[in-house]
Amino acid sequence: AVVSTQSTGGLDIPLPLSPATMPSIYSDRKRLLMAMETIEGIGEYINEIPNYPLLHIVHCLATTASIRSQNGALDFAHDHPLASLAGNTMIINAGGILVAAALGKPLIGPFCNVPLMLTSIFVWWLVYFAPGDVAFRFYKVNPIQTMLMTVRETRRCKKVLWAVNSAAAVYEGQWIPLILVGALGGCSGKFLQNTEESIRLGTAVMSKGEFLQISFVTKASLLVSSILSLIKIDVIPLSIPQGLVFSAVILVSVNLAMALAGLPDPFHPITNATWRVCSIAAKRSPKEDAKQERQGGKKDQ
């Protein structure tokens, strides 16, 4: 390393730095490497957390309570318990169902794990039929919701990573399928929500479909899937555990900010700008609109 020179006969001779005058950049780089190693260790720990029982129970509780919060869901469960259980179980296993469909695997696969199925049924019973409505009231406590949200968003990142790895085994080196299938792993419940509502309400409101009104969950899952997929194919120079930690921190922080501080959807400015740019070519001048109206009037006559 060189930071100074000594002039001798018109020549600049570099002088080596002593250990006492080493620039701080080296210590900063060392701290950065240590921080990245720590992040990777945290990511490996998160990745090794088993889905059952903790993560799955939190997912079942949050999903079932979310459906229970909708108008008429409680009365429907008491009047038609099997139909309510079927719709609830479908939403809980939506990630496995749509990922299996995208990869050409049996759709019944997510329902083959007996402990997971029994747990989801028991949680459904607790949320709808527990004495004193204790489970739903427990979920509605704000500190509890904050903790469950943190666990659930961390699980979502793990689910996206699972879907990316599953897609990589089928579409090796093809980043578009990895991103799309990975996103399905995190937001499939939104795509099957209309099906659940059609079971519960007797009709589906197509104007609320996920393709027409994209939710924050879908946008966030697409972002996390893009990060992990690009890491998977060595485009982003990070390890999978590091990407998992960064993705979990982003999702947990944004969700907490939206829930506690009322932060609007951070993707709105991006989507609005994208739609405006894409719609520029579709805009016509007032003269063209008037001309088209006159031609339409002549055809009607």
Coordinates of N, CA, C and O in Angstrom, one line a residue, residues 58-236:
V58 N -47.6 -21.3 12.9 CA -47.8 -19.9 12.8 C -48.5 -19.6 11.4 O -49.4 -18.7 11.3
H59 N -48.1 -20.3 10.4 CA -48.7 -20.1 9.1 C -50.2 -20.5 9.1 O -51.1 -19.8 8.6
C60 N -50.5 -21.6 9.7 CA -51.9 -22.1 9.8 C -52.7 -21.1 10.6 O -53.9 -20.7 10.2
L61 N -52.2 -20.6 11.7 CA -52.9 -19.7 12.6 C -53.2 -18.4 11.9 O -54.3 -17.8 11.9
A62 N -52.2 -17.8 11.2 CA -52.3 -16.5 10.5 C -53.3 -16.6 9.4 O -54.1 -15.8 9.1
T63 N -53.2 -17.7 8.6 CA -54.0 -17.9 7.4 C -55.5 -18.1 7.8 O -56.4 -17.5 7.3
T64 N -55.7 -19.0 8.8 CA -57.1 -19.3 9.2 C -57.7 -18.0 9.9 O -58.9 -17.7 9.6
A65 N -57.0 -17.3 10.7 CA -57.5 -16.1 11.3 C -57.8 -15.0 10.3 O -58.8 -14.3 10.4
S66 N -57.0 -14.9 9.2 CA -57.2 -14.0 8.2 C -58.5 -14.3 7.4 O -59.3 -13.4 7.1
I67 N -58.8 -15.6 7.2 CA -60.1 -15.9 6.5 C -61.2 -15.7 7.5 O -62.3 -15.2 7.1
R68 N -61.0 -16.1 8.7 CA -62.1 -15.9 9.7 C -62.5 -14.4 9.9 O -63.6 -14.1 10.2
S69 N -61.6 -13.5 9.6 CA -61.8 -12.1 9.8 C -62.8 -11.5 8.7 O -63.3 -10.4 8.9
Q70 N -63.0 -12.3 7.6 CA -63.8 -11.8 6.6 C -65.3 -12.0 6.9 O -65.7 -12.8 7.7
N71 N -66.1 -11.1 6.4 CA -67.5 -11.1 6.7 C -68.2 -12.4 6.3 O -68.0 -12.9 5.2
G72 N -68.9 -12.9 7.3 CA -69.7 -14.2 7.0 C -68.9 -15.4 7.2 O -69.5 -16.5 7.1
A73 N -67.6 -15.4 7.4 CA -66.8 -16.6 7.5 C -67.1 -17.4 8.7 O -67.2 -18.7 8.6
L74 N -67.4 -16.8 9.8 CA -67.7 -17.5 11.0 C -69.0 -18.3 10.9 O -69.2 -19.5 11.2
D75 N -70.0 -17.6 10.4 CA -71.4 -18.2 10.2 C -71.3 -19.3 9.2 O -71.9 -20.4 9.4
F76 N -70.5 -19.1 8.2 CA -70.4 -20.2 7.2 C -69.7 -21.4 7.7 O -70.1 -22.5 7.4
A77 N -68.7 -21.2 8.6 CA -68.0 -22.4 9.2 C -69.0 -23.2 10.1 O -68.9 -24.4 10.2
H78 N -69.9 -22.5 10.8 CA -70.8 -23.2 11.7 C -71.9 -23.8 10.9 O -72.4 -24.9 11.3
D79 N -72.3 -23.2 9.7 CA -73.3 -23.9 8.9 C -72.8 -24.9 8.0 O -73.5 -25.9 7.8
H80 N -71.6 -24.7 7.5 CA -71.0 -25.7 6.5 C -69.5 -26.0 6.9 O -68.6 -25.5 6.3
P81 N -69.3 -26.7 8.0 CA -67.9 -26.9 8.5 C -67.0 -27.6 7.5 O -65.8 -27.2 7.4
L82 N -67.5 -28.6 6.8 CA -66.6 -29.3 5.8 C -66.2 -28.4 4.7 O -65.0 -28.4 4.3
A83 N -67.1 -27.6 4.2 CA -66.8 -26.7 3.1 C -65.8 -25.6 3.6 O -64.8 -25.3 2.9
S84 N -66.0 -25.1 4.8 CA -65.0 -24.2 5.4 C -63.7 -24.8 5.6 O -62.6 -24.2 5.3
L85 N -63.6 -26.0 6.1 CA -62.3 -26.7 6.3 C -61.6 -26.9 5.0 O -60.4 -26.8 4.9
A86 N -62.4 -27.3 3.9 CA -61.8 -27.5 2.6 C -61.2 -26.3 2.0 O -60.0 -26.3 1.5
G87 N -61.9 -25.2 2.1 CA -61.3 -23.9 1.6 C -60.1 -23.5 2.4 O -59.1 -23.0 1.8
N88 N -60.2 -23.6 3.7 CA -59.1 -23.2 4.6 C -57.8 -24.0 4.3 O -56.7 -23.5 4.2
T89 N -58.0 -25.3 4.2 CA -56.9 -26.2 3.9 C -56.3 -26.0 2.6 O -55.0 -26.0 2.4
M90 N -57.1 -25.6 1.6 CA -56.6 -25.3 0.3 C -55.7 -24.0 0.3 O -54.6 -24.0 -0.3
I91 N -56.1 -23.0 1.0 CA -55.3 -21.8 1.1 C -54.0 -22.1 1.9 O -52.9 -21.6 1.5
I92 N -54.1 -22.9 2.9 CA -52.9 -23.2 3.7 C -51.8 -23.9 2.8 O -50.6 -23.6 2.9
N93 N -52.3 -24.8 2.0 CA -51.4 -25.6 1.1 C -51.3 -25.0 -0.3 O -50.8 -25.7 -1.2
A94 N -51.6 -23.7 -0.5 CA -51.7 -23.1 -1.8 C -50.3 -23.1 -2.5 O -50.1 -23.4 -3.7
G95 N -49.2 -22.9 -1.7 CA -47.9 -22.8 -2.2 C -47.5 -24.2 -2.8 O -47.0 -24.2 -4.0
G96 N -47.7 -25.2 -2.1 CA -47.4 -26.6 -2.6 C -48.2 -26.9 -3.8 O -47.7 -27.6 -4.7
I97 N -49.5 -26.5 -3.8 CA -50.4 -26.9 -4.9 C -49.9 -26.2 -6.2 O -49.7 -26.9 -7.3
L98 N -49.7 -24.9 -6.2 CA -49.4 -24.2 -7.5 C -48.0 -24.5 -7.9 O -47.7 -24.5 -9.1
V99 N -47.0 -24.7 -7.0 CA -45.7 -25.0 -7.4 C -45.7 -26.4 -8.0 O -45.0 -26.6 -9.0
A100 N -46.4 -27.3 -7.4 CA -46.5 -28.7 -8.0 C -47.1 -28.6 -9.4 O -46.7 -29.3 -10.4
A101 N -48.1 -27.8 -9.6 CA -48.8 -27.6 -10.9 C -47.8 -27.0 -11.9 O -47.7 -27.4 -13.1
A102 N -47.0 -26.0 -11.5 CA -46.0 -25.4 -12.4 C -44.9 -26.3 -12.8 O -44.3 -26.2 -13.9
L103 N -44.6 -27.3 -11.9 CA -43.4 -28.2 -12.2 C -43.9 -29.6 -12.7 O -43.1 -30.5 -12.9
G104 N -45.2 -29.7 -12.9 CA -45.7 -31.0 -13.5 C -45.7 -32.1 -12.5 O -45.6 -33.3 -12.9
K105 N -45.9 -31.8 -11.2 CA -45.9 -32.8 -10.2 C -47.3 -33.0 -9.7 O -48.2 -32.2 -9.9
P106 N -47.6 -34.2 -9.0 CA -48.9 -34.4 -8.5 C -49.4 -33.3 -7.5 O -48.7 -32.9 -6.6
L107 N -50.7 -32.9 -7.8 CA -51.2 -31.8 -6.9 C -51.6 -32.3 -5.5 O -51.8 -31.5 -4.6
I108 N -51.7 -33.6 -5.4 CA -52.1 -34.1 -4.1 C -50.9 -34.2 -3.1 O -51.1 -34.5 -1.9
G109 N -49.7 -33.9 -3.6 CA -48.5 -34.0 -2.8 C -48.5 -33.3 -1.5 O -48.2 -33.8 -0.5
P110 N -49.0 -32.0 -1.5 CA -49.0 -31.2 -0.3 C -49.9 -31.8 0.8 O -49.7 -31.4 2.0
F111 N -50.8 -32.6 0.4 CA -51.8 -33.2 1.4 C -51.3 -34.5 1.9 O -52.1 -35.2 2.7
C112 N -50.1 -35.0 1.6 CA -49.7 -36.3 2.0 C -49.0 -36.4 3.3 O -48.8 -37.4 3.9
N113 N -48.6 -35.2 3.8 CA -47.9 -35.2 5.1 C -49.0 -35.2 6.2 O -49.7 -34.1 6.5
V114 N -49.1 -36.3 6.9 CA -50.2 -36.4 7.9 C -50.0 -35.4 9.1 O -51.0 -34.8 9.5
P115 N -48.9 -35.2 9.7 CA -48.8 -34.3 10.8 C -49.2 -32.9 10.4 O -49.8 -32.1 11.1
L116 N -48.7 -32.4 9.2 CA -49.1 -31.1 8.7 C -50.6 -31.0 8.5 O -51.2 -29.9 8.9
M117 N -51.2 -32.0 8.0 CA -52.7 -31.9 7.7 C -53.4 -31.9 9.1 O -54.4 -31.1 9.2
L118 N -53.0 -32.8 10.0 CA -53.7 -32.8 11.3 C -53.6 -31.5 12.0 O -54.5 -31.0 12.7
T119 N -52.4 -30.9 11.9 CA -52.2 -29.6 12.6 C -53.0 -28.5 12.0 O -53.6 -27.7 12.7
S120 N -53.1 -28.5 10.7 CA -54.0 -27.4 10.0 C -55.4 -27.6 10.4 O -56.2 -26.6 10.6
I121 N -55.9 -28.9 10.5 CA -57.3 -29.1 10.9 C -57.5 -28.7 12.3 O -58.5 -28.0 12.7
F122 N -56.6 -29.0 13.2 CA -56.7 -28.6 14.6 C -56.7 -27.1 14.8 O -57.5 -26.5 15.6
V123 N -55.8 -26.4 14.1 CA -55.8 -24.9 14.2 C -57.1 -24.3 13.6 O -57.6 -23.4 14.2
W124 N -57.6 -24.9 12.6 CA -58.9 -24.4 12.0 C -60.0 -24.6 13.1 O -60.8 -23.7 13.3
W125 N -60.0 -25.7 13.8 CA -61.0 -25.9 14.8 C -60.8 -24.9 16.0 O -61.8 -24.4 16.5
L126 N -59.6 -24.6 16.4 CA -59.3 -23.7 17.4 C -59.8 -22.3 17.1 O -60.5 -21.6 17.9
V127 N -59.5 -21.9 15.8 CA -59.9 -20.5 15.4 C -61.4 -20.3 15.3 O -61.9 -19.3 15.7
Y128 N -62.1 -21.3 14.9 CA -63.6 -21.2 14.7 C -64.4 -21.7 15.9 O -65.5 -21.2 16.1
F129 N -63.9 -22.7 16.6 CA -64.8 -23.4 17.6 C -64.2 -23.5 19.0 O -64.8 -24.2 19.8
A130 N -63.1 -22.9 19.2 CA -62.5 -23.0 20.6 C -63.4 -22.3 21.6 O -64.0 -21.3 21.3
P131 N -63.4 -22.9 22.8 CA -64.3 -22.3 23.9 C -63.8 -20.9 24.2 O -62.6 -20.6 24.4
G132 N -64.8 -20.0 24.3 CA -64.5 -18.6 24.6 C -63.8 -17.9 23.4 O -63.3 -16.7 23.6
D133 N -63.7 -18.5 22.3 CA -63.0 -17.9 21.1 C -61.6 -17.5 21.5 O -61.0 -16.4 21.0
V134 N -60.9 -18.3 22.3 CA -59.6 -17.9 22.9 C -58.5 -17.8 21.8 O -57.7 -16.9 21.9
A135 N -58.6 -18.7 20.8 CA -57.5 -18.7 19.8 C -57.5 -17.4 18.9 O -56.5 -16.8 18.7
F136 N -58.7 -17.0 18.5 CA -58.9 -15.8 17.7 C -58.6 -14.6 18.5 O -57.9 -13.7 18.0
R137 N -59.0 -14.5 19.7 CA -58.7 -13.4 20.6 C -57.2 -13.3 20.8 O -56.6 -12.2 20.9
F138 N -56.5 -14.5 21.0 CA -55.1 -14.5 21.2 C -54.4 -13.9 19.9 O -53.4 -13.1 20.1
Y139 N -54.9 -14.3 18.8 CA -54.2 -13.8 17.5 C -54.4 -12.3 17.4 O -53.6 -11.6 16.8
K140 N -55.5 -11.7 17.9 CA -55.8 -10.3 17.7 C -55.0 -9.4 18.6 O -55.1 -8.2 18.4
V141 N -54.3 -9.9 19.6 CA -53.5 -9.1 20.4 C -52.3 -8.5 19.6 O -51.6 -9.3 18.9
N142 N -52.2 -7.2 19.6 CA -51.2 -6.5 18.7 C -49.7 -7.1 18.9 O -49.1 -7.3 17.9
P143 N -49.2 -7.2 20.1 CA -47.8 -7.8 20.2 C -47.7 -9.2 19.7 O -46.7 -9.5 19.0
I144 N -48.8 -10.0 19.8 CA -48.8 -11.3 19.3 C -48.8 -11.3 17.8 O -48.0 -12.0 17.1
Q145 N -49.6 -10.4 17.2 CA -49.6 -10.3 15.7 C -48.3 -9.8 15.2 O -47.8 -10.3 14.1
T146 N -47.6 -8.9 15.9 CA -46.3 -8.5 15.5 C -45.3 -9.6 15.4 O -44.5 -9.8 14.5
M147 N -45.3 -10.4 16.5 CA -44.4 -11.6 16.5 C -44.7 -12.6 15.5 O -43.8 -13.2 14.8
L148 N -46.0 -12.9 15.3 CA -46.4 -13.9 14.3 C -46.1 -13.4 12.9 O -45.7 -14.2 12.0
M149 N -46.2 -12.1 12.7 CA -45.9 -11.5 11.4 C -44.4 -11.7 11.0 O -44.1 -12.0 9.9
T150 N -43.6 -11.5 12.0 CA -42.1 -11.7 11.8 C -41.8 -13.1 11.4 O -41.1 -13.4 10.5
V151 N -42.4 -14.1 12.2 CA -42.2 -15.5 11.9 C -42.8 -15.8 10.5 O -42.1 -16.6 9.7
R152 N -44.0 -15.3 10.2 CA -44.6 -15.7 9.0 C -43.8 -15.2 7.7 O -43.7 -15.9 6.7
E153 N -43.3 -13.9 7.8 CA -42.6 -13.4 6.7 C -41.3 -14.1 6.5 O -40.8 -14.3 5.4
T154 N -40.7 -14.5 7.6 CA -39.4 -15.3 7.5 C -39.7 -16.7 6.8 O -39.0 -17.1 6.0
R155 N -40.9 -17.3 7.2 CA -41.3 -18.5 6.6 C -41.6 -18.3 5.1 O -41.3 -19.2 4.3
R156 N -42.1 -17.1 4.7 CA -42.4 -16.9 3.3 C -41.1 -16.9 2.5 O -41.0 -17.4 1.4
C157 N -40.1 -16.3 3.1 CA -38.8 -16.3 2.4 C -38.2 -17.7 2.2 O -37.7 -18.0 1.1
K158 N -38.4 -18.5 3.2 CA -37.9 -19.9 3.1 C -38.8 -20.6 2.1 O -38.2 -21.5 1.4
K159 N -40.1 -20.3 2.1 CA -40.9 -21.0 1.1 C -40.5 -20.6 -0.3 O -40.6 -21.4 -1.3
V160 N -40.2 -19.3 -0.5 CA -39.8 -18.9 -1.9 C -38.5 -19.6 -2.2 O -38.3 -20.1 -3.4
L161 N -37.5 -19.7 -1.3 CA -36.3 -20.4 -1.6 C -36.5 -21.9 -1.9 O -35.9 -22.4 -2.8
W162 N -37.4 -22.5 -1.2 CA -37.8 -23.9 -1.5 C -38.3 -24.0 -2.9 O -38.0 -24.9 -3.7
A163 N -39.2 -23.1 -3.3 CA -39.8 -23.1 -4.7 C -38.7 -22.9 -5.7 O -38.7 -23.5 -6.8
V164 N -37.8 -22.0 -5.4 CA -36.7 -21.7 -6.4 C -35.8 -22.9 -6.6 O -35.4 -23.3 -7.7
N165 N -35.5 -23.6 -5.4 CA -34.7 -24.8 -5.5 C -35.4 -25.9 -6.3 O -34.8 -26.7 -7.0
S166 N -36.7 -26.0 -6.1 CA -37.5 -27.0 -6.8 C -37.5 -26.8 -8.3 O -37.4 -27.7 -9.1
A167 N -37.7 -25.5 -8.6 CA -37.7 -25.1 -10.0 C -36.3 -25.3 -10.7 O -36.2 -25.7 -11.8
A168 N -35.2 -25.1 -9.9 CA -33.9 -25.2 -10.4 C -33.6 -26.7 -10.8 O -32.8 -27.0 -11.7
A169 N -34.2 -27.6 -10.1 CA -34.0 -29.0 -10.4 C -34.7 -29.4 -11.7 O -34.3 -30.4 -12.3
V170 N -35.7 -28.6 -12.2 CA -36.4 -28.9 -13.4 C -35.9 -28.0 -14.5 O -35.7 -28.5 -15.6
Y171 N -35.8 -26.7 -14.2 CA -35.3 -25.7 -15.2 C -34.0 -25.2 -14.9 O -33.8 -24.1 -14.4
E172 N -33.0 -26.0 -15.0 CA -31.6 -25.7 -14.6 C -31.1 -24.5 -15.4 O -31.1 -24.6 -16.7
G173 N -30.6 -23.5 -14.8 CA -30.0 -22.3 -15.5 C -30.9 -21.4 -16.2 O -30.5 -20.4 -16.8
Q174 N -32.2 -21.6 -16.1 CA -33.2 -20.8 -16.7 C -33.9 -19.9 -15.7 O -34.7 -20.3 -14.9
W175 N -33.5 -18.6 -15.7 CA -33.8 -17.7 -14.6 C -35.3 -17.3 -14.6 O -35.9 -17.1 -13.5
I176 N -36.0 -17.2 -15.7 CA -37.4 -16.8 -15.7 C -38.3 -17.8 -15.0 O -39.1 -17.5 -14.1
P177 N -38.2 -19.1 -15.3 CA -39.0 -20.1 -14.5 C -38.7 -20.1 -13.1 O -39.5 -20.3 -12.2
L178 N -37.4 -19.9 -12.7 CA -37.0 -19.9 -11.3 C -37.7 -18.7 -10.6 O -38.3 -18.9 -9.5
I179 N -37.8 -17.5 -11.2 CA -38.4 -16.4 -10.6 C -39.9 -16.6 -10.5 O -40.5 -16.3 -9.4
L180 N -40.5 -17.1 -11.5 CA -42.0 -17.2 -11.5 C -42.4 -18.3 -10.5 O -43.4 -18.1 -9.7
V181 N -41.7 -19.4 -10.5 CA -42.1 -20.5 -9.6 C -41.8 -20.1 -8.2 O -42.6 -20.4 -7.2
G182 N -40.7 -19.4 -8.0 CA -40.3 -19.0 -6.6 C -41.4 -18.0 -6.1 O -41.7 -18.1 -4.9
A183 N -41.8 -17.1 -6.9 CA -42.9 -16.2 -6.5 C -44.2 -16.9 -6.1 O -44.8 -16.6 -5.1
L184 N -44.5 -18.0 -6.9 CA -45.7 -18.8 -6.5 C -45.5 -19.4 -5.1 O -46.5 -19.6 -4.4
G185 N -44.3 -19.7 -4.8 CA -44.1 -20.3 -3.4 C -44.5 -19.4 -2.3 O -44.8 -19.8 -1.2
G186 N -44.4 -18.1 -2.6 CA -44.7 -17.1 -1.5 C -46.0 -16.5 -1.5 O -46.5 -15.9 -0.5
C187 N -46.7 -16.5 -2.7 CA -48.0 -15.8 -2.8 C -49.1 -16.6 -3.4 O -50.1 -16.0 -3.8
S188 N -49.0 -17.9 -3.3 CA -50.1 -18.7 -4.0 C -51.4 -18.5 -3.3 O -52.5 -18.7 -4.0
G189 N -51.5 -18.3 -2.0 CA -52.7 -18.1 -1.4 C -53.6 -17.0 -2.0 O -54.8 -17.0 -2.0
K190 N -52.9 -15.9 -2.5 CA -53.6 -14.8 -3.1 C -54.3 -15.2 -4.4 O -55.4 -14.8 -4.8
F191 N -53.6 -16.1 -5.1 CA -54.2 -16.6 -6.4 C -55.3 -17.6 -6.2 O -56.2 -17.7 -7.1
L192 N -55.4 -18.3 -5.1 CA -56.5 -19.2 -4.8 C -57.5 -18.6 -4.0 O -58.5 -19.3 -3.6
Q193 N -57.4 -17.3 -3.6 CA -58.3 -16.7 -2.7 C -59.7 -16.6 -3.4 O -60.7 -16.8 -2.7
N194 N -59.8 -16.4 -4.7 CA -61.1 -16.4 -5.3 C -61.8 -17.7 -5.3 O -63.0 -17.8 -5.1
T195 N -61.0 -18.8 -5.4 CA -61.6 -20.1 -5.3 C -62.2 -20.4 -3.9 O -63.3 -20.9 -3.7
E196 N -61.5 -19.9 -2.8 CA -62.0 -20.1 -1.5 C -63.2 -19.2 -1.3 O -64.2 -19.7 -0.6
E197 N -63.2 -18.0 -1.8 CA -64.4 -17.2 -1.7 C -65.6 -17.7 -2.4 O -66.7 -17.6 -2.0
S198 N -65.3 -18.4 -3.6 CA -66.5 -19.0 -4.3 C -67.1 -20.2 -3.5 O -68.3 -20.4 -3.6
I199 N -66.3 -20.9 -2.7 CA -66.8 -21.9 -1.9 C -67.6 -21.3 -0.7 O -68.7 -21.8 -0.4
R200 N -67.1 -20.2 -0.2 CA -67.7 -19.6 1.0 C -68.9 -18.8 0.7 O -69.9 -18.7 1.4
L201 N -68.8 -18.0 -0.4 CA -69.9 -17.1 -0.8 C -70.8 -17.6 -1.8 O -71.9 -17.0 -2.1
G202 N -70.4 -18.7 -2.5 CA -71.3 -19.2 -3.5 C -71.0 -18.6 -4.9 O -71.6 -19.0 -5.9
T203 N -70.2 -17.5 -4.9 CA -69.8 -16.9 -6.2 C -68.5 -16.2 -6.0 O -68.1 -15.9 -4.9
A204 N -67.8 -16.1 -7.1 CA -66.4 -15.5 -7.1 C -66.5 -14.1 -7.7 O -67.1 -13.8 -8.7
V205 N -65.9 -13.1 -7.0 CA -65.8 -11.7 -7.5 C -64.6 -11.6 -8.3 O -63.5 -11.4 -7.8
M206 N -64.7 -11.7 -9.6 CA -63.5 -11.7 -10.5 C -62.8 -10.4 -10.5 O -61.7 -10.3 -10.9
S207 N -63.5 -9.3 -10.2 CA -62.9 -8.0 -10.2 C -61.8 -7.8 -9.1 O -61.0 -6.9 -9.1
K208 N -61.8 -8.8 -8.1 CA -60.8 -8.8 -7.1 C -59.7 -9.8 -7.3 O -58.9 -10.1 -6.4
G209 N -59.6 -10.3 -8.5 CA -58.6 -11.3 -8.8 C -57.2 -10.7 -8.7 O -57.0 -9.5 -8.8
E210 N -56.2 -11.6 -8.4 CA -54.8 -11.1 -8.2 C -54.2 -10.5 -9.4 O -53.4 -9.6 -9.3
F211 N -54.6 -11.0 -10.6 CA -54.1 -10.4 -11.8 C -54.6 -9.0 -12.1 O -53.9 -8.2 -12.8
L212 N -55.8 -8.7 -11.5 CA -56.4 -7.4 -11.8 C -55.9 -6.4 -10.7 O -55.7 -5.2 -11.0
Q213 N -55.8 -6.9 -9.5 CA -55.3 -6.0 -8.3 C -54.2 -6.7 -7.6 O -54.4 -7.5 -6.7
I214 N -53.0 -6.5 -8.1 CA -51.8 -7.2 -7.5 C -51.6 -6.7 -6.1 O -51.5 -5.5 -5.9
S215 N -51.5 -7.6 -5.2 CA -51.3 -7.2 -3.8 C -49.8 -7.1 -3.4 O -48.9 -7.4 -4.2
F216 N -49.6 -6.5 -2.3 CA -48.2 -6.3 -1.8 C -47.5 -7.6 -1.6 O -46.3 -7.8 -1.9
V217 N -48.2 -8.7 -1.2 CA -47.6 -10.0 -1.0 C -47.1 -10.5 -2.3 O -45.9 -11.1 -2.3
T218 N -47.8 -10.4 -3.4 CA -47.3 -10.9 -4.7 C -46.1 -10.1 -5.1 O -45.1 -10.7 -5.6
K219 N -46.1 -8.8 -5.0 CA -45.0 -8.0 -5.4 C -43.8 -8.3 -4.6 O -42.6 -8.5 -5.1
A220 N -43.9 -8.5 -3.3 CA -42.8 -8.8 -2.4 C -42.3 -10.2 -2.7 O -41.0 -10.4 -2.7
S221 N -43.1 -11.1 -3.0 CA -42.7 -12.5 -3.3 C -41.9 -12.5 -4.6 O -40.9 -13.2 -4.7
L222 N -42.4 -11.7 -5.6 CA -41.6 -11.6 -6.8 C -40.3 -11.0 -6.6 O -39.3 -11.4 -7.3
L223 N -40.2 -10.0 -5.8 CA -38.9 -9.4 -5.5 C -37.9 -10.4 -4.8 O -36.8 -10.5 -5.2
V224 N -38.4 -11.0 -3.8 CA -37.6 -12.0 -3.1 C -37.2 -13.1 -4.0 O -36.0 -13.6 -4.0
S225 N -38.1 -13.6 -4.8 CA -37.8 -14.7 -5.7 C -36.7 -14.2 -6.8 O -35.8 -15.0 -7.1
S226 N -36.8 -13.0 -7.2 CA -35.8 -12.5 -8.2 C -34.4 -12.4 -7.5 O -33.4 -12.8 -8.1
I227 N -34.4 -12.0 -6.3 CA -33.1 -11.9 -5.6 C -32.5 -13.3 -5.4 O -31.3 -13.6 -5.8
L228 N -33.3 -14.3 -4.9 CA -32.7 -15.6 -4.6 C -32.4 -16.3 -5.9 O -31.5 -17.1 -6.0
S229 N -33.2 -16.1 -7.0 CA -33.0 -16.8 -8.3 C -31.7 -16.3 -8.9 O -30.9 -17.1 -9.4
L230 N -31.5 -15.0 -8.9 CA -30.3 -14.4 -9.5 C -29.0 -14.8 -8.7 O -27.9 -15.0 -9.2
I231 N -29.2 -15.0 -7.4 CA -28.1 -15.6 -6.6 C -27.8 -17.0 -7.0 O -26.7 -17.5 -7.1
K232 N -28.9 -17.7 -7.2 CA -28.8 -19.2 -7.5 C -28.0 -19.4 -8.8 O -27.3 -20.3 -9.0
I233 N -28.2 -18.5 -9.8 CA -27.5 -18.6 -11.1 C -26.3 -17.8 -11.2 O -25.7 -17.5 -12.3
D234 N -25.8 -17.3 -10.0 CA -24.5 -16.6 -9.9 C -24.5 -15.3 -10.6 O -23.4 -14.8 -11.1
V235 N -25.6 -14.6 -10.7 CA -25.6 -13.2 -11.2 C -25.4 -12.2 -10.1 O -24.6 -11.3 -10.3
I236 N -25.9 -12.4 -8.9 CA -25.7 -11.6 -7.8 C -24.6 -12.3 -6.9 O -24.7 -13.4 -6.5

